[in-house]
Coordinates of C-alpha atoms in Angstrom, one line a residue:
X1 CA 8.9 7.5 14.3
X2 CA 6.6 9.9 12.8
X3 CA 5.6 11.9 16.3
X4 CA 4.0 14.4 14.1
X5 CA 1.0 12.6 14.1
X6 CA 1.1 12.7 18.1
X7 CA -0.6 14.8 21.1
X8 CA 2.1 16.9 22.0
X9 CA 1.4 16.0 25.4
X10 CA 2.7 12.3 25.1
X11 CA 6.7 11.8 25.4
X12 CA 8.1 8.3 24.2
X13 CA 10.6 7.6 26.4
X14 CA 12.3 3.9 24.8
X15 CA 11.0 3.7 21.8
X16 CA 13.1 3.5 18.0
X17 CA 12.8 7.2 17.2
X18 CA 14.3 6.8 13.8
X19 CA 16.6 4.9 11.2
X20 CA 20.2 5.5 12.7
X21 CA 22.9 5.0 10.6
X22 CA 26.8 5.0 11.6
X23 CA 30.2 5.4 9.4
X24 CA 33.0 3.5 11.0
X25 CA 35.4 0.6 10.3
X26 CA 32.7 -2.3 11.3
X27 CA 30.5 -0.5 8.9
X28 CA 32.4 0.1 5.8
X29 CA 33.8 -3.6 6.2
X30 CA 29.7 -4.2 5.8
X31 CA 29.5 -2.1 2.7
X32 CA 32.3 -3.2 0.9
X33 CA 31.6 -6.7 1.5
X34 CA 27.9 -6.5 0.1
X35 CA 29.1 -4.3 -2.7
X36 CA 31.6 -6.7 -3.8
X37 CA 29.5 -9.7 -3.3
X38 CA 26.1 -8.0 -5.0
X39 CA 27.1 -4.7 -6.9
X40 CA 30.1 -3.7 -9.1
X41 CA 31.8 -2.1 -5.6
X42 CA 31.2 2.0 -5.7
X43 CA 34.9 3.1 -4.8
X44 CA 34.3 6.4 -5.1
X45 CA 31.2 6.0 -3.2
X46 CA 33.6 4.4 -0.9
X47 CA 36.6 6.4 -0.4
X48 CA 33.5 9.4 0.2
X49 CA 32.9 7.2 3.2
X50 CA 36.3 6.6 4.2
X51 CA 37.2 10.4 4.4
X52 CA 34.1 11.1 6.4
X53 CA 34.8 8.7 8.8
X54 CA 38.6 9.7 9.2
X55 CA 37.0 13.3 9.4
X56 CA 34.4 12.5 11.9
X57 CA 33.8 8.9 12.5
X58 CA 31.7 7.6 15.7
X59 CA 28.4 9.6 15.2
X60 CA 24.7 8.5 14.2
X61 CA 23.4 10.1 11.3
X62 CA 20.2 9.8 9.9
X63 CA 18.8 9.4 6.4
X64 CA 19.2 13.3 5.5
X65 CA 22.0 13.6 7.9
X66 CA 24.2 11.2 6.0
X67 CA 23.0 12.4 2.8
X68 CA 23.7 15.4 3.5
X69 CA 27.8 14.6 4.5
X70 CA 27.8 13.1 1.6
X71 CA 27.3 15.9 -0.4
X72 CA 29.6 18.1 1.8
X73 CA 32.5 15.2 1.0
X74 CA 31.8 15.9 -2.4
X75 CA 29.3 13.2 -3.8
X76 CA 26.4 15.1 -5.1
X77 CA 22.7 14.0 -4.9
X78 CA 22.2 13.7 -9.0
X79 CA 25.1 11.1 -8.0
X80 CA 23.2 10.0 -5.1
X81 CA 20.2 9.8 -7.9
X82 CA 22.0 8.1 -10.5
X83 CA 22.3 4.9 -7.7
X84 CA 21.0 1.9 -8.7
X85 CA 18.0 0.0 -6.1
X86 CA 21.1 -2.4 -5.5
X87 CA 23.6 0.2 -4.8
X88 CA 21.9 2.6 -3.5
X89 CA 20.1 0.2 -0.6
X90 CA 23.6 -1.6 -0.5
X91 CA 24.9 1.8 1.1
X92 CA 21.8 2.3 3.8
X93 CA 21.7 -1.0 4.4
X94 CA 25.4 -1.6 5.4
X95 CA 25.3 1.1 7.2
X96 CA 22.2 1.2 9.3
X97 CA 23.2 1.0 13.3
X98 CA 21.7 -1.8 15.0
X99 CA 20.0 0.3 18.1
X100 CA 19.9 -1.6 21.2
X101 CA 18.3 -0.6 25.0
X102 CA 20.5 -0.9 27.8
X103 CA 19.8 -5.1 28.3
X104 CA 21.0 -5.2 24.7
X105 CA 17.5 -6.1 23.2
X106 CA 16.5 -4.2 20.1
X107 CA 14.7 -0.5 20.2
X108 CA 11.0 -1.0 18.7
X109 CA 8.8 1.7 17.3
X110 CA 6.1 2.1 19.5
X111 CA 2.3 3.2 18.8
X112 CA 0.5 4.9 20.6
X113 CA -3.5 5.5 19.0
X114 CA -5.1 6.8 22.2
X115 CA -2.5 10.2 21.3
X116 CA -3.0 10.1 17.4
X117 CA -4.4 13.6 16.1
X118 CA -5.7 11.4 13.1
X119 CA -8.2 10.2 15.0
X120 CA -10.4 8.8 12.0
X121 CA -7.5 6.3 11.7
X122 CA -8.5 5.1 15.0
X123 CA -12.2 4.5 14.3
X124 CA -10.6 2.2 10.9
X125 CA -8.5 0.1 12.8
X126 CA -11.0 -0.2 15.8
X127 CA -13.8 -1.2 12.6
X128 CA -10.8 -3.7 11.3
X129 CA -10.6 -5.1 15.0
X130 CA -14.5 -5.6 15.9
X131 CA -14.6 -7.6 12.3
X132 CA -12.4 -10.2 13.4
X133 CA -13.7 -10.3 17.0
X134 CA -16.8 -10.9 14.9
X135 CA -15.4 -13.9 12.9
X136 CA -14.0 -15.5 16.3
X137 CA -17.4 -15.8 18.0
X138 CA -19.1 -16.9 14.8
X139 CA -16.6 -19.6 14.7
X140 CA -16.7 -20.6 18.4
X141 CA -21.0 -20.3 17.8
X142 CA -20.1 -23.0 14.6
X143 CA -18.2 -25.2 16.5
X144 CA -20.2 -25.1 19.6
X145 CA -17.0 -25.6 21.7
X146 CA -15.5 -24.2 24.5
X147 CA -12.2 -25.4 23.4
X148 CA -12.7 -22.8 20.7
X149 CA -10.2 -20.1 21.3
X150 CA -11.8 -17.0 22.7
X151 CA -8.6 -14.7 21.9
X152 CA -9.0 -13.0 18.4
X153 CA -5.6 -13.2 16.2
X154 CA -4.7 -11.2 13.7
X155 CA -1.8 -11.5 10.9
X156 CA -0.1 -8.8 9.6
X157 CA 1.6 -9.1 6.1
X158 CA 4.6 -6.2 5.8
X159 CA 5.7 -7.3 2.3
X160 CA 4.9 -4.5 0.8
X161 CA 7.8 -2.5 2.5
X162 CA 11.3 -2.6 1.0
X163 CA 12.4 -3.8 4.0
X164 CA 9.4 -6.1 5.9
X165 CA 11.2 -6.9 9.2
X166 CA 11.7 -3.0 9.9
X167 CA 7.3 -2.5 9.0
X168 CA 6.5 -4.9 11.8
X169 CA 6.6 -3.3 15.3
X170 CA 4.4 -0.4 13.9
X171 CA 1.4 -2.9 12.6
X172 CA 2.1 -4.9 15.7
X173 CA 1.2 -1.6 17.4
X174 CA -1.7 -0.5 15.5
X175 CA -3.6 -4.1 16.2
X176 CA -2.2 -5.0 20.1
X177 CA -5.5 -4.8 22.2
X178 CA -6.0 -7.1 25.4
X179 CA -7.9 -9.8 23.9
X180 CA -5.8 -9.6 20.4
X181 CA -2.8 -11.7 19.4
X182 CA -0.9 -10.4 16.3
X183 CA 1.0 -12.4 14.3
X184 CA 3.8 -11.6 11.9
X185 CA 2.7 -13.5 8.4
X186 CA 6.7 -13.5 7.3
X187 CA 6.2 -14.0 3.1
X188 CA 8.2 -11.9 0.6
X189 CA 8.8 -12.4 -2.8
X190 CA 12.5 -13.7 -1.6
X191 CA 10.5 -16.4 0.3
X192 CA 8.8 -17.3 -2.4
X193 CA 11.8 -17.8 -4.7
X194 CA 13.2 -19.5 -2.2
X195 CA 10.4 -22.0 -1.4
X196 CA 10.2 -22.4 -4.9
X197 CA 13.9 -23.7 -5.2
X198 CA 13.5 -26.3 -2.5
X199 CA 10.5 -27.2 -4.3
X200 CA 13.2 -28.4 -7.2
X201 CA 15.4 -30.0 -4.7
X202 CA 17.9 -27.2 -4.0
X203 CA 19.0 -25.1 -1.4
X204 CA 16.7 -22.1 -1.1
X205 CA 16.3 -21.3 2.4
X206 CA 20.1 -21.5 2.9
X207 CA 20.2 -18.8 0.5
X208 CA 17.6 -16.8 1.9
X209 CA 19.8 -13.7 2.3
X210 CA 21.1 -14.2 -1.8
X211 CA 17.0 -14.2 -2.8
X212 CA 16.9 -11.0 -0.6
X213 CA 19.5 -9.0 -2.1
X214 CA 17.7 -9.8 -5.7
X215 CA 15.1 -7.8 -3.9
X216 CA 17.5 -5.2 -3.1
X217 CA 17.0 -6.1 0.8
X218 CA 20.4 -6.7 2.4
X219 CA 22.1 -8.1 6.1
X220 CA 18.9 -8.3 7.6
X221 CA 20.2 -11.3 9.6
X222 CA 22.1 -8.8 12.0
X223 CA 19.8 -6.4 12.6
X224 CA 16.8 -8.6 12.8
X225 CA 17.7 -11.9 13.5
X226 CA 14.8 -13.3 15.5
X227 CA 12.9 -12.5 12.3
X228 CA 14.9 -14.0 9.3
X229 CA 15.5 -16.8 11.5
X230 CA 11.6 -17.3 11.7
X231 CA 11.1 -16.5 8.2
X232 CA 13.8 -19.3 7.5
X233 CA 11.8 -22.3 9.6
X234 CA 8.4 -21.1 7.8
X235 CA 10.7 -21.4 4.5
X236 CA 11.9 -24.8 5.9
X237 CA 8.2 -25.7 7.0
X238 CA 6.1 -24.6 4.4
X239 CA 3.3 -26.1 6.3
X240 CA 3.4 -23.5 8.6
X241 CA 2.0 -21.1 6.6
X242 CA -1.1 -22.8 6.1
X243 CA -1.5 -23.6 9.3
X244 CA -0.6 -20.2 10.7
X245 CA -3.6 -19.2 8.4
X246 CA -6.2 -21.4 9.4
X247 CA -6.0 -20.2 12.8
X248 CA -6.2 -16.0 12.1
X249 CA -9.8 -14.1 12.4
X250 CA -8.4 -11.2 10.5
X251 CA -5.2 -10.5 7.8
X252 CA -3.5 -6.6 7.6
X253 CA -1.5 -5.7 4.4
X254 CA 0.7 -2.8 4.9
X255 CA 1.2 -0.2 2.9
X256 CA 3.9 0.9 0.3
X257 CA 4.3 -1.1 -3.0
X258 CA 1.7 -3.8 -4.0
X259 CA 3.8 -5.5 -6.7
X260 CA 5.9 -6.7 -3.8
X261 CA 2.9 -7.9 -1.9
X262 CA 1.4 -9.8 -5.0
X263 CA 4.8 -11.4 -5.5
X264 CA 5.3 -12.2 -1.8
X265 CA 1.7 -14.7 -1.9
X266 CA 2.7 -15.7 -5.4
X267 CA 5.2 -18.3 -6.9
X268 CA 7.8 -17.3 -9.3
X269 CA 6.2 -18.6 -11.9
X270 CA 2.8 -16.2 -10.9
X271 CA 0.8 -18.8 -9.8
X272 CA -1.0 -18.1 -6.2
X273 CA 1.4 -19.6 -3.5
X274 CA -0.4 -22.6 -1.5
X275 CA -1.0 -19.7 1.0
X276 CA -3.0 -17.2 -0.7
X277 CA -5.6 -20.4 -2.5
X278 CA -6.0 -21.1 1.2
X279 CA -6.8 -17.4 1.6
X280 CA -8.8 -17.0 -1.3
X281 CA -10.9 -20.1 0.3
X282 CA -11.4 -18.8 3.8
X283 CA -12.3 -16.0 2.7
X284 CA -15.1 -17.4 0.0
X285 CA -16.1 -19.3 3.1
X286 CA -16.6 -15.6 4.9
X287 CA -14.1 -17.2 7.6
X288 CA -12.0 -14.2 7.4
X289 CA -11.5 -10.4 7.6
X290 CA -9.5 -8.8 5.4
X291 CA -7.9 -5.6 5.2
X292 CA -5.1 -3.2 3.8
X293 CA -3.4 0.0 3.6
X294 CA -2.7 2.3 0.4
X295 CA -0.5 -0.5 -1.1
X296 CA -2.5 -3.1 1.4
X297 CA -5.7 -1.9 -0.4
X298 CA -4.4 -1.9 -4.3
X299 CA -3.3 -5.5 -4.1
X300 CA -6.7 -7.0 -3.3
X301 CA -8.1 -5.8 -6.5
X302 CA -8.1 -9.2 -9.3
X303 CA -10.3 -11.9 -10.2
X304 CA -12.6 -11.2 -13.7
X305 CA -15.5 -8.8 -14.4
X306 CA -17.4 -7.8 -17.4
X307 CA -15.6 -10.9 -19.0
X308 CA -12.0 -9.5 -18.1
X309 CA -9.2 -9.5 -15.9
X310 CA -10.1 -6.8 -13.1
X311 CA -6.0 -4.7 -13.0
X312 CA -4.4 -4.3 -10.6
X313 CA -2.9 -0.3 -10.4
X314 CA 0.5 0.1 -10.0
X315 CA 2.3 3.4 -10.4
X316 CA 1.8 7.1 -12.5
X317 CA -0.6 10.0 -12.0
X318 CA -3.3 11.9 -13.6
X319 CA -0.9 14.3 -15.5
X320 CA -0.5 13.6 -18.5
X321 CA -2.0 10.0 -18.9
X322 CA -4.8 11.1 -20.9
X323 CA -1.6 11.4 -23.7
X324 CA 0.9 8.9 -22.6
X325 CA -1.8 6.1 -21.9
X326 CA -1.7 3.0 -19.6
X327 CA 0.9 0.2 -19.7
X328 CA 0.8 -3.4 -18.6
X329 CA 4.6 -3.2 -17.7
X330 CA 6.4 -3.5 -14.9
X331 CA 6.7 -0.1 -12.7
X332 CA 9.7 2.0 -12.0
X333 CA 11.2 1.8 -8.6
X334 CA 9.5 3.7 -6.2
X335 CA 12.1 6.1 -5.9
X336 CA 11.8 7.5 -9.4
X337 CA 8.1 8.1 -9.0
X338 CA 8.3 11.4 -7.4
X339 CA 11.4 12.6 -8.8
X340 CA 11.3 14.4 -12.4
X341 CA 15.2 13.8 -12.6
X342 CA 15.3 10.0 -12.2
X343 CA 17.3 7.9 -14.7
X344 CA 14.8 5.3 -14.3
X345 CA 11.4 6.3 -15.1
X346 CA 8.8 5.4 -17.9
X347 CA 7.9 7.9 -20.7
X348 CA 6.4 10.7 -18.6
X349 CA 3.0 10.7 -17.7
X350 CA 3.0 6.9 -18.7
X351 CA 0.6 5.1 -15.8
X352 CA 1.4 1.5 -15.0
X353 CA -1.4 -1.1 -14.2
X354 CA -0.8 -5.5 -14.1
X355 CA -3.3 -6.4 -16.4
X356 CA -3.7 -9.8 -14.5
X357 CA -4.6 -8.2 -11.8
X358 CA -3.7 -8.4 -7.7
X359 CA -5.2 -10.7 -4.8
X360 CA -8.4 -11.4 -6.2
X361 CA -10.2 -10.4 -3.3
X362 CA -11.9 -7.9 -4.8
X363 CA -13.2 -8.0 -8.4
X364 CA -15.8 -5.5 -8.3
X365 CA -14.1 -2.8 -10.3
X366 CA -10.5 -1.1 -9.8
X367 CA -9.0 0.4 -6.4
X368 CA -7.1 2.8 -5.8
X369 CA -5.7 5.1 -2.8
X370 CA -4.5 8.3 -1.0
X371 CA -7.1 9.4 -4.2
X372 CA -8.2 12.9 -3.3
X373 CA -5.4 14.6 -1.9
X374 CA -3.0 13.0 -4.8
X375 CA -5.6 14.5 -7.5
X376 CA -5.6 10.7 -8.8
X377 CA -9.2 10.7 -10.7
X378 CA -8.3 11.2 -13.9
X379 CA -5.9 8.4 -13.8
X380 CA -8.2 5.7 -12.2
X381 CA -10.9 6.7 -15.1
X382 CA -8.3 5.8 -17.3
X383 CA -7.3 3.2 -16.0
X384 CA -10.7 1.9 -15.6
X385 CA -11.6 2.8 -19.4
X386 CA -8.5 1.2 -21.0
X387 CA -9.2 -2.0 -18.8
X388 CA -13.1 -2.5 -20.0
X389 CA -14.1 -2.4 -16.3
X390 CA -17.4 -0.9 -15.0
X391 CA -16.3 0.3 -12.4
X392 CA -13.3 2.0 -10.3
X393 CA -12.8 2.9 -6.7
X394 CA -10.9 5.9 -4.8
X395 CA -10.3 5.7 -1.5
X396 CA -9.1 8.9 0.2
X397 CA -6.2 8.8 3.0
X398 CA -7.3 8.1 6.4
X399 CA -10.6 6.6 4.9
X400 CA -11.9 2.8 4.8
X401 CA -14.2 1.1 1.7
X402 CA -15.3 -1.3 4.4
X403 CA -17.3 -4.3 1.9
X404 CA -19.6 -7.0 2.8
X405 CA -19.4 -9.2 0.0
X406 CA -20.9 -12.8 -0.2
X407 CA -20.9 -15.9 -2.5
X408 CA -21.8 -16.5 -5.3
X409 CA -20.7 -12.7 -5.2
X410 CA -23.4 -10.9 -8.1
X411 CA -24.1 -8.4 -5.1
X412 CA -21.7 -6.2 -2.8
X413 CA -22.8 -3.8 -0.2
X414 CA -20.2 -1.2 0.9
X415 CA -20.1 1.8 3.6
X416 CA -18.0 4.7 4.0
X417 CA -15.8 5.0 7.1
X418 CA -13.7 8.1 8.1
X419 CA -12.2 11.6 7.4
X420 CA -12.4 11.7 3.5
X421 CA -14.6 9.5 1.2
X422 CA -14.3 7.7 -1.6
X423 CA -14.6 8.3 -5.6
X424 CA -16.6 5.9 -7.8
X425 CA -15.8 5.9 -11.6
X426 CA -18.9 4.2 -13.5
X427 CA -18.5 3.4 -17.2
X428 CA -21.5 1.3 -17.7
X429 CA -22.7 3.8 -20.0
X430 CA -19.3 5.5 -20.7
X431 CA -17.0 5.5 -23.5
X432 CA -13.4 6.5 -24.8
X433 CA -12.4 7.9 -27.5
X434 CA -8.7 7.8 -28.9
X435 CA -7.8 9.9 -32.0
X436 CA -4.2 10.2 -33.4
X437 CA -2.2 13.0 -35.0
X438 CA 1.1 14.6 -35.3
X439 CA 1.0 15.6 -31.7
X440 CA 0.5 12.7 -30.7
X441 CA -2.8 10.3 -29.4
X442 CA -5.4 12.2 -27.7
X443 CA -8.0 10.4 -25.0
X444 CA -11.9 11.9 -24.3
X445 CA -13.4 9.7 -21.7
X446 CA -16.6 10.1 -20.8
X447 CA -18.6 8.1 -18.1
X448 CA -20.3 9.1 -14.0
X449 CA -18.8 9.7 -11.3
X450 CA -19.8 9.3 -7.8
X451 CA -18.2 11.3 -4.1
X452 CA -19.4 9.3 -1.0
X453 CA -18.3 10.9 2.1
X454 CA -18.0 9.2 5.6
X455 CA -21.4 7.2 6.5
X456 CA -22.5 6.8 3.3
X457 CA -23.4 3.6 1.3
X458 CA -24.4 1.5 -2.0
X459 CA -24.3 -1.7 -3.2
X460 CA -23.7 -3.3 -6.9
X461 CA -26.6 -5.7 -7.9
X462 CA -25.9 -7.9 -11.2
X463 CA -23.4 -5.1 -12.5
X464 CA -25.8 -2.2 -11.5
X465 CA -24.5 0.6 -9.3
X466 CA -27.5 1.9 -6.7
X467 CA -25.8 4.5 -3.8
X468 CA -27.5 6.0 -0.6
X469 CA -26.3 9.4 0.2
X470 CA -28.0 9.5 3.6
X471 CA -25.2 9.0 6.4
X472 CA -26.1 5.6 8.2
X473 CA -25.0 7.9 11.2
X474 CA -24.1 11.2 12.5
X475 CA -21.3 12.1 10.5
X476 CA -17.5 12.8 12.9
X477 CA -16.4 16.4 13.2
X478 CA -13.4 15.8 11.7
X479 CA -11.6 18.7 9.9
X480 CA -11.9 18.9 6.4
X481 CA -8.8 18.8 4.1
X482 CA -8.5 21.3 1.3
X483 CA -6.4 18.8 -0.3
X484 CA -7.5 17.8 -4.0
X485 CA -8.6 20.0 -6.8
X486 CA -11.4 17.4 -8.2
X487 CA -13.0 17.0 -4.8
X488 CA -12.6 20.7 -4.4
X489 CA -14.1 22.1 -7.1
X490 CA -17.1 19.3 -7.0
X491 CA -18.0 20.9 -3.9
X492 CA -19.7 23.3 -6.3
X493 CA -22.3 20.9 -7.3
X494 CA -24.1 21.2 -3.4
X495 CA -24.4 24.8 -4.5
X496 CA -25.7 25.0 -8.0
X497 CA -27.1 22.3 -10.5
X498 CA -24.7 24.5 -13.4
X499 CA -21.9 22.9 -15.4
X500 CA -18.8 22.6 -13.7
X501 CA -15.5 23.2 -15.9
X502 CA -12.0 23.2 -15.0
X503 CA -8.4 22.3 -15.7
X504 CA -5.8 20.7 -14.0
X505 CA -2.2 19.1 -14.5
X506 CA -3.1 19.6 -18.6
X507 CA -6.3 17.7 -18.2
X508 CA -9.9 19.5 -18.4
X509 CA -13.1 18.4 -16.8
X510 CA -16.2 19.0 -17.1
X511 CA -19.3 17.9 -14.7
X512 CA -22.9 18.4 -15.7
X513 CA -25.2 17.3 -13.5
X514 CA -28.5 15.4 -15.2
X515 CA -32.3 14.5 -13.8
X516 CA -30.3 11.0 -12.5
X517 CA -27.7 13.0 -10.2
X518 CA -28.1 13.3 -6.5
X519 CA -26.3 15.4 -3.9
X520 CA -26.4 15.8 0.4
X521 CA -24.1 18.5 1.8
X522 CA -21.9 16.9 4.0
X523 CA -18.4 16.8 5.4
X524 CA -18.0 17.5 1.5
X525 CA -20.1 17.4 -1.4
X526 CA -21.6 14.0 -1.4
X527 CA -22.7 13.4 -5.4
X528 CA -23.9 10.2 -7.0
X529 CA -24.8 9.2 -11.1
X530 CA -22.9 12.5 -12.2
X531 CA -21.5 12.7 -15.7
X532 CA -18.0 13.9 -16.9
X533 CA -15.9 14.1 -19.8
X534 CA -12.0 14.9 -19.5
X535 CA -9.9 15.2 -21.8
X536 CA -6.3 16.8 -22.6

């Protein structure tokens, strides 16, 4: 589905190429069914539909496609905007074609990574992989058995996706080797609520599909129904989950929105689920790997550190949250973040964080992704500032923070693997200063920062940062990305020991290198113990 990131040389021949969807009289039955039962029924929306399909019924459209005949039957896109989650995922939803091969079994995205041109992803996922082979013959080596399975399994957890069942065949792709089993971990936040009603003696995995739709998730059961059917016996069973756990080497959280992760291993009430205190001990126990993407890396930030909650980050950028500061409040829908015109969005500028944090799996400092190329320093020192933490992480696309971390967990070694690197925020010695006027408050943070490119490592000792920028091996050749005004204009500091000034999205930085600061030309400008002040 995204054969831009191919060889142009490979040709899928039977694979789900994209979302399909289809306007005809089984599908607008679908929409106006869910929109009466969930929504307060669109009929203008739906008359649009109906004049399309009377127009020109019987074709596949996809997402753009059937926006755009929307607009040409007169429903604008600041209408299309205006939506609701509900109503707006109502519409795709309802009408999303169930695509079928020839024998009638579903179409599946396939992966391919020997014809990936990102070919640092494959050296992650390869590193993800020889982890949990790892675990498995450290656990056969425990048990001293050759009834010990010699297969490594992996789970994959899609919750972060709006819509989990559709994320699956892609991870299930990414992880399928030979000697690998991959397992679909099926938790949502609807299975949650659900479990948690049949813990009070009601009906919640009848309802399944109801807890969905409060997650604006809707008719999965026809267009998936091997999955809900086995997210409904785990609902049914929650004993499987456990279970299911004890028996994986490694555990993948995709990528996309981390609240929905958090609540998919959490009950209602936010307690952890049975699940993730099962996860939290097998992992203590360093009987499993652990990993995640973007969203699948945010969430595992939690626990305490410097005597507080270690956030969890959860939506906003660097523009203008020097002025519009950091809130422990729920974040917008994920279709507002990118778009100035949404109806839905925070103050602007505001940056969202839950103060209580994510996962728990790591509460060394602050994480946060696609970090370089989104310009998203400014708003992890923040972040990290506001929340009284020591420490915050960036971790560029395409690029691992691969950590070895063991109890009682005072000390953490970490390494660098692939194309980018990643940013450290230290503000063991920083501080931020708020002042207030007619204009408005006004943030100066000041604190070190840290660039370690691929290959590179450090460790934290007792709350005391110590980095190596000598690459553990030859660095890749990958091609660098220009991506990423902070990284690029750091670059500077491999060149000359001067002051390095400049000002972007209404913020202004300011390195200066001191006697502590080291640098190693690499890839890019690796840099450790260097301080900075921004401000707005």
């Amino acid at each position: 589905m995204s054969t831009k990131n191919c060889s142009s040389s490979l040709q899928f021949t039977s694979g789900k190429a994209d979302i399909l969807y289809e306007i005809n009289q089984q599908s607008l039955r679908r929409y106006q069914e869910l929109a009466n039962k969930y929504s307060q029924s669109n009929d203008s929306l739906y008359s649009k539909l109906v004049n399309i399909n009377s127009s020109g019924g019987g074709r596949l459209y996809t997402k753009n496609a059937l926006l755009d005949a929307l607009n040409d039957a007169g429903f604008s896109n600041s209408g299309i905007r205006a939506f609701s989650d509900t109503d707006y995922f109502i519409l795709l939803d309802a009408l999303e074609s169930q695509q079928l091969d020839e024998e009638g079994n579903r179409l599946q995205e396939q992966v391919s990574l020997a014809n990936t041109k990102a070919r640092a992803s494959v050296d992650i996922y390869t590193a993800f992989i020889e982890a949990a082979h790892a675990k498995r013959q450290a656990k056969r080596a425990e048990k001293d058995s050759a009834e010990t399975a010699t297969r490594t399994t992996i789970g994959i957890v899609t919750a972060s996706s709006r819509d989990p069942f559709e994320a699956i065949d892609f991870y299930t792709g990414v992880f399928q080797r030979p000697n690998v089993d991959v397992i679909w971990i099926p938790l949502t936040p609807a299975f949650q609520q659900a479990v948690y009603v049949e813990s009070l003696e009601g009906k919640g995995c009848n309802n399944l599909a109801f807890f969905r739709a409060q997650h604006a998730l809707f008719d999965k059961e026809r267009l998936y129904p091997e999955r809900t059917s086995k997210q409904r016996l785990w609902c049914e069973d929650n004993q499987l989950a456990k279970d299911t756990l004890s028996t994986l080497d490694g555990l993948f959280f995709n990528g996309g929105d981390q609240s929905k992760t958090l609540a998919a291993l959490s009950t209602p009430t936010g307690k952890p689920s049975d699940f993730l205190i099962t996860l939290r001990k097998l992992w203590r126990d360093d009987q499993i790997v652990v990993g995640g993407t973007s969203a699948g890396t945010a969430v595992q930030a939690g626990g305490y550190n410097n005597h507080r909650p270690v956030p969890m980050l959860t939506s906003g950028s660097s523009e203008g949250v020097l002025s519009s500061g950091v809130y422990g409040v729920n974040p917008t829908s994920q279709r507002c973040e990118d778009d100035a015109q949404c109806d839905h969005r925070l103050i602007d500028g505001a940056m969202t964080i839950n103060p209580d944090g994510g996962l728990g799996l790591f509460n060394f400092g602050l994480l946060d992704t696609h970090f370089s190329e989104r310009d998203r320093e400014v708003r992890l020192i923040a972040a990290t500032a506001s929340s009284g933490q020591l420490f915050g992480f960036g971790v560029d696309e395409t690029t691992a923070l691969i950590v070895d971390a063991k109890a009682p967990f005072e000390n953490v070694s970490f390494s660098v693997l692939g194309k980018g690197g990643v940013f450290i925020v230290d503000m063991s010695k920083g501080k931020e200063d708020i002042s207030h006027s007619t204009a408005g408050p006004k943030r100066v943070i000041a604190g070190e920062a840290s660039y370690l490119p691929a290959h590179t490592s450090g460790q934290i000792n007792l709350g005391k940062l110590s980095l190596s920028l000598e690459p553990l091996q030859k660095p890749s050749t990958f091609k660098r990305d220009d991506k990423g005004k902070w990284r690029f204009e750091s670059g500077n500091l491999c060149r000359s020991k001067d002051m390095i000034r400049w000002q972007h999205e209404g913020n202004l930085h300011v390195l200066q290198p001191s006697e502590e600061s080291h640098f190693n030309k690499l890839r890019y400008c690796a840099y450790s113990y260097v301080p900075f002040v921004v401000y707005d």
